[in-house]
Each structure stands twice: as C-alpha cells, then as structure tokens.
XYZ file of N, CA, C and O in Angstrom:
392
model
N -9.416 -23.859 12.801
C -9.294 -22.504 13.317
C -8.220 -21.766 12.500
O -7.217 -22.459 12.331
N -8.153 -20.215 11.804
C -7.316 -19.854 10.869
C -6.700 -19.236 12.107
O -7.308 -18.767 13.070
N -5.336 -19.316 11.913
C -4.056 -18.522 12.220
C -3.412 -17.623 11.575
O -3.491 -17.765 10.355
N -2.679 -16.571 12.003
C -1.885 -15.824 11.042
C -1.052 -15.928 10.524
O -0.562 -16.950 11.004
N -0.406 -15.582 9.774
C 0.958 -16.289 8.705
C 1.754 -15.105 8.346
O 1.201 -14.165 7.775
N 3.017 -15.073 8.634
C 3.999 -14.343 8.346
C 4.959 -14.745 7.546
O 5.031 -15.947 7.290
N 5.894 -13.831 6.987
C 7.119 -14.556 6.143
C 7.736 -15.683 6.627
O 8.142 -16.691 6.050
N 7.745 -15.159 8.434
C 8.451 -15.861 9.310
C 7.859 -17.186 9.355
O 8.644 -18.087 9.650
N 6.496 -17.552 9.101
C 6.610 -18.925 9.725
C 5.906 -19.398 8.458
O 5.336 -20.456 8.725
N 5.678 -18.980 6.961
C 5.453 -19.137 5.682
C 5.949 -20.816 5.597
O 5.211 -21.723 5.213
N 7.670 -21.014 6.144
C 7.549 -22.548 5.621
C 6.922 -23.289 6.411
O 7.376 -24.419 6.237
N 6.190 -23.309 7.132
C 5.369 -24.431 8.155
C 4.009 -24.562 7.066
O 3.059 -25.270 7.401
N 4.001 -23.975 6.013
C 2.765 -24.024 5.219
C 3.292 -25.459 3.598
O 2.493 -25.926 2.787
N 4.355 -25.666 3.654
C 5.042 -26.532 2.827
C 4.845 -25.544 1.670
O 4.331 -26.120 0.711
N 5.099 -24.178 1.434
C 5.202 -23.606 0.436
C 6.167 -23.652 -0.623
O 5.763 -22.945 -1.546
N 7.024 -24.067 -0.824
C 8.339 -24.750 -1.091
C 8.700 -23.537 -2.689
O 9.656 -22.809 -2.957
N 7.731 -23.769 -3.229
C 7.689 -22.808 -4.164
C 7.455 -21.062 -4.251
O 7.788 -20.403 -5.236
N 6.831 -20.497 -3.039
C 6.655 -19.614 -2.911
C 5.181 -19.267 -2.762
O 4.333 -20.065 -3.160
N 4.881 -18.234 -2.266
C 3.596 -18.105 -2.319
C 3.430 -16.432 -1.900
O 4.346 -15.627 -1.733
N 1.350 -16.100 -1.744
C 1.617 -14.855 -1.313
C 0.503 -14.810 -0.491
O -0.596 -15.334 -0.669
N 1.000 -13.965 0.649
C 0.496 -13.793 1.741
C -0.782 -12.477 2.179
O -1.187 -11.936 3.208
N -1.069 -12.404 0.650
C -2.268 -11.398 0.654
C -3.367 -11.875 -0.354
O -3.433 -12.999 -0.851
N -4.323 -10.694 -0.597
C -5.318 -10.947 -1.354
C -4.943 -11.593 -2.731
O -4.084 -10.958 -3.342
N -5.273 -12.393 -3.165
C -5.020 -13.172 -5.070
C -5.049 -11.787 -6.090
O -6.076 -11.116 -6.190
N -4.051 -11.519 -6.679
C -3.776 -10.775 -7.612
C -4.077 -11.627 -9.085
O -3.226 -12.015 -9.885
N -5.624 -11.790 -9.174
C -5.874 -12.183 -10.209
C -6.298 -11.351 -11.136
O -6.471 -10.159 -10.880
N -6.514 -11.858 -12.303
C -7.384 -10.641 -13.689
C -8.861 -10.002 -13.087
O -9.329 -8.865 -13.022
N -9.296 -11.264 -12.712
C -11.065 -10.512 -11.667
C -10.677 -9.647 -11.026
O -11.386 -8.663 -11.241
N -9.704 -9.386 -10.130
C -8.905 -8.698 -9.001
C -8.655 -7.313 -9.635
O -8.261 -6.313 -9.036
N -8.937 -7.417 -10.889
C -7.839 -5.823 -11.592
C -9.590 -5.224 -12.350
O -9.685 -4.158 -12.958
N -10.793 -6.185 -12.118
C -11.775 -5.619 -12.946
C -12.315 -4.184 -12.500
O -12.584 -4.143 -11.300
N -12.534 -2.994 -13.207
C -12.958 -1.793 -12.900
C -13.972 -1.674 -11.217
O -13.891 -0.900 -10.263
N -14.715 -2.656 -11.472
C -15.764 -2.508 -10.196
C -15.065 -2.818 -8.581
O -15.347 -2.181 -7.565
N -14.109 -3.948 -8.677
C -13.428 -4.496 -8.110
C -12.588 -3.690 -7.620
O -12.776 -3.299 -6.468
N -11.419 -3.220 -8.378
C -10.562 -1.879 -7.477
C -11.496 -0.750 -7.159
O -11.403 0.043 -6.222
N -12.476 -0.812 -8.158
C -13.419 0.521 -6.973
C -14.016 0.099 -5.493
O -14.199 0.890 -4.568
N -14.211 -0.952 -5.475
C -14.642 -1.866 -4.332
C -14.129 -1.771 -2.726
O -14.747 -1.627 -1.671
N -12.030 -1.992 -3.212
C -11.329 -2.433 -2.475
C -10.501 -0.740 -1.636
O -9.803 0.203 -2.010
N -11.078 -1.158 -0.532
C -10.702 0.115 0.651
C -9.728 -0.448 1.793
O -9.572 -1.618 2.142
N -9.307 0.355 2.125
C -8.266 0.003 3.371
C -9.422 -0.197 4.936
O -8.948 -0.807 5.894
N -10.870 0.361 5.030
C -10.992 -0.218 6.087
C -11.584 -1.729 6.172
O -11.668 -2.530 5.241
N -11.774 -1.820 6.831
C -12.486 -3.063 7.515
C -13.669 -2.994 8.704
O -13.660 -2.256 9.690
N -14.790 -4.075 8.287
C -15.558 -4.421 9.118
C -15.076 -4.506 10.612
O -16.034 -4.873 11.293
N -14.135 -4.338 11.254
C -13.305 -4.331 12.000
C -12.730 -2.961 12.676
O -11.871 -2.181 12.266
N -13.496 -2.956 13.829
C -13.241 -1.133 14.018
C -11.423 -0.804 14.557
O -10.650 -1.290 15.383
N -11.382 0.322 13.504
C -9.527 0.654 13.462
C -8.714 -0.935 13.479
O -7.832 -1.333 14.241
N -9.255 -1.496 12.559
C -8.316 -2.595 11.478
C -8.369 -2.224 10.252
O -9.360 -2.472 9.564
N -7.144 -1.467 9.712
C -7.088 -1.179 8.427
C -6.481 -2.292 7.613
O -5.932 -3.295 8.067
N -6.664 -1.960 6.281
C -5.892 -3.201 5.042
C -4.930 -2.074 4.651
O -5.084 -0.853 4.694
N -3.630 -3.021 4.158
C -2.480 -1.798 3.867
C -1.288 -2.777 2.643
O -1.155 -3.991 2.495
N -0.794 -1.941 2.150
C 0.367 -2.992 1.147
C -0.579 -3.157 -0.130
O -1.408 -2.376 -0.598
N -0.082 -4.744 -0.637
C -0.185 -5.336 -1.657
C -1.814 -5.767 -1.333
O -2.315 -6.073 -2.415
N -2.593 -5.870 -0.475
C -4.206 -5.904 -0.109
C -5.072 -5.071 -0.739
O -6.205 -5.457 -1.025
N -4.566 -3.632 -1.071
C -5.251 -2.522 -1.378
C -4.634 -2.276 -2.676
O -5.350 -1.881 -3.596
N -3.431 -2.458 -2.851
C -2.793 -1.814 -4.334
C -3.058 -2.530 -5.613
O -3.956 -2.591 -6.453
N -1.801 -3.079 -5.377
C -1.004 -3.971 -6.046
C 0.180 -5.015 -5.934
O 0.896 -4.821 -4.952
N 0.537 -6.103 -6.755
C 1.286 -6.451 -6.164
C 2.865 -5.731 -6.123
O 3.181 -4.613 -6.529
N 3.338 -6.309 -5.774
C 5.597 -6.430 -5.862
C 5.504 -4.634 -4.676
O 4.757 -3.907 -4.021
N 6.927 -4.846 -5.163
C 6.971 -3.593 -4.520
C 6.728 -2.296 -4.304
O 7.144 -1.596 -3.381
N 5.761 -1.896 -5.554
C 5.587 -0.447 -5.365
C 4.195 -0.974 -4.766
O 4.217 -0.880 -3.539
N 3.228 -1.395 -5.160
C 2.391 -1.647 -4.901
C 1.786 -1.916 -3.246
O 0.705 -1.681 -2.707
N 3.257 -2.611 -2.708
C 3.226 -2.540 -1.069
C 3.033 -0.656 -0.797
O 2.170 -0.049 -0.163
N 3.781 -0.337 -1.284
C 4.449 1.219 -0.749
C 2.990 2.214 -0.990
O 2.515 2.886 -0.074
N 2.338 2.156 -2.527
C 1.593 3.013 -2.688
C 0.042 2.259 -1.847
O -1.042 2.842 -1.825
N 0.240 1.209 -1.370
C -1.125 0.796 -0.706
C -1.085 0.972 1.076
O -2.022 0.974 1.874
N 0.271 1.100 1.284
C 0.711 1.976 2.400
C 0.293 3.355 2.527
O -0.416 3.710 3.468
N 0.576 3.913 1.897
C 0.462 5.400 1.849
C -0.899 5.730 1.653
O -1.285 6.841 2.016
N -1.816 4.791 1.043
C -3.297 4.726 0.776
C -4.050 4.627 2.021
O -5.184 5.070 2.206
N -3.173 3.886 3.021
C -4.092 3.349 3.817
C -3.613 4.393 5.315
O -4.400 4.748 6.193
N -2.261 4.686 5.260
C -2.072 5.828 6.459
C -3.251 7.067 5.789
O -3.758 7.846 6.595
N -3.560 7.151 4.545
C -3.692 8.657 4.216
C -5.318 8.549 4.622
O -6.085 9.511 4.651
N -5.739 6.867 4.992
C -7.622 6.857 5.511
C -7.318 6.868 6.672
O -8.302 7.059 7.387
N -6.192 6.724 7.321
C -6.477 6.705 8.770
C -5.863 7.996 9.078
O -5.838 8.265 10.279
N -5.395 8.803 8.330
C -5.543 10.552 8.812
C -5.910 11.640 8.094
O -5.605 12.832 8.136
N -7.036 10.606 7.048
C -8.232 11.129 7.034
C -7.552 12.625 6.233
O -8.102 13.681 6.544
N -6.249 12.693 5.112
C -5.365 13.521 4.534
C -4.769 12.522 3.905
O -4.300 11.428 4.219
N -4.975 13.542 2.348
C -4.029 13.333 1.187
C -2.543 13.116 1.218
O -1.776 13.990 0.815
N -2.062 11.785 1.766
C -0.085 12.302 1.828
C 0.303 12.326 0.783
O 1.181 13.187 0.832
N 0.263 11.983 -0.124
C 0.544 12.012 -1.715
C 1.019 13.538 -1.760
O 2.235 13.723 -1.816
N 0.181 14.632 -1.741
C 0.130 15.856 -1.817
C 1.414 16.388 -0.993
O 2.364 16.858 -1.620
N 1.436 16.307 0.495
C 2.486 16.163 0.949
C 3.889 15.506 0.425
O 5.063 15.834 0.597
N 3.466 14.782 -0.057
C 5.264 13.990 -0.415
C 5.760 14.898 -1.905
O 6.865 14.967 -2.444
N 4.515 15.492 -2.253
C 4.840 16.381 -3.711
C 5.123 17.503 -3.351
O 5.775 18.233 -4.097
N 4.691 17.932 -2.082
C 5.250 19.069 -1.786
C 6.992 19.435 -0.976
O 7.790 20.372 -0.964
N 6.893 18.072 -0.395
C 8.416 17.942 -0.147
C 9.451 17.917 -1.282
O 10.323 18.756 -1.504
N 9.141 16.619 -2.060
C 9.774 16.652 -2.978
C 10.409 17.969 -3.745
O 11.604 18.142 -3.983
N 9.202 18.948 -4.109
C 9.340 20.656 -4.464
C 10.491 20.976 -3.931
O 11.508 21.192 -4.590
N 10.380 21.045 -2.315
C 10.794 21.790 -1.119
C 12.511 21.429 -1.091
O 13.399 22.101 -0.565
N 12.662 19.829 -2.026
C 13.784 19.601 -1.639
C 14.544 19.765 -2.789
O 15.683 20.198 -2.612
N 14.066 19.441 -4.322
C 14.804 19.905 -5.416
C 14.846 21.724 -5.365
O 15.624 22.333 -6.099
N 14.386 22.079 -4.894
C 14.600 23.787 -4.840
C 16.191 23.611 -3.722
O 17.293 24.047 -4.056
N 15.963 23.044 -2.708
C 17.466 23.285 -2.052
C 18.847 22.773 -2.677
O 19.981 23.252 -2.676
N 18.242 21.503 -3.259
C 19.452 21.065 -4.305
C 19.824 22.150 -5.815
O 20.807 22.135 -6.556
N 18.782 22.878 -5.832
C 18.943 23.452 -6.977
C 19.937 24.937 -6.361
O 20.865 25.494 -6.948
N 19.496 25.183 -5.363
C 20.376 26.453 -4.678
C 21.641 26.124 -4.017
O 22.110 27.065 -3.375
N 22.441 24.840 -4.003
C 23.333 24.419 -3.529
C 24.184 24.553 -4.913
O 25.193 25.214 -5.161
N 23.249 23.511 -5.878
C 24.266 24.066 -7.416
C 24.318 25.057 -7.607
O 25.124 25.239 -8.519
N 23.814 26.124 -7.197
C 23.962 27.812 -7.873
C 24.946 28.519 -7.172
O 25.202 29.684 -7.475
C-alpha cells in the first residue's frame, strides 16, 4: 500500500544519501513533448501538482511551479501581476530617491 512521504519522515526510507521527493528530473523529463505534457491538474478533482512536479528542479523551480499552479487554480496570469507590482514598487523607490 503507497504512503506519503515528507521531508519529515524521508529517513524511515534509509535514504542516507539523499533523495527526491518528486517527479525524476531526468533528460526524457526535459524532452519538448514531455514539458508540453506536464500540467498542474490531476485526474483528481481540485488535486493540483505544484513545485519541482511541474517546473523544475532546486529552488526556483519549486517557486516558478508554484506560481504555475496557483495561476490554474485562479484560472489568471500571476506572473503579470507580480510584473506589475514590481513596476508599482521601483516607481516608489524611485520617488523616495528624488
């Protein structure tokens, strides 16, 4: 029977070396058809995939497969949003130096 696996209970797996707790970030994994393939939903109604599942690996890859996967479940571009903040906020830093 599969169980779930967290960082938290990762050493009960005798991982000793490390391991990773998502999809295999292999070369097949990076082939053109393949990332066109890979979506945040699931066969699984409102179970999304999110992180390093959808992206990529290490850390940006958590972050931008985050933001991939809030932006299918509200169904809106946040990307666009975070560019527009960003704007919103170097304009105030820029009027603080002036």
């Amino acid at each position: 029977m599969p169980h779930a696996v967290t960082p938290i209970s990762m050493h009960g797996l005798g991982a000793t070396h490390g391991s990773m707790l998502s999809a295999e970030h292999s070369l097949e994994r990076y082939q053109p058809l393949n990332i066109a393939m890979t979506r945040c939903n699931s066969p699984v109604k409102n179970l999304y995939l999110s992180g390093q599942d959808v992206f990529s690996a290490g850390y940006s890859g958590a972050l931008h497969g985050g933001l991939i996967c809030a932006s299918t479940i509200m169904d809106h571009c946040l990307y666009v949003d975070l560019l527009l903040q960003q704007k919103k906020l170097k304009s105030k830093v820029v009027k603080k130096l002036e």
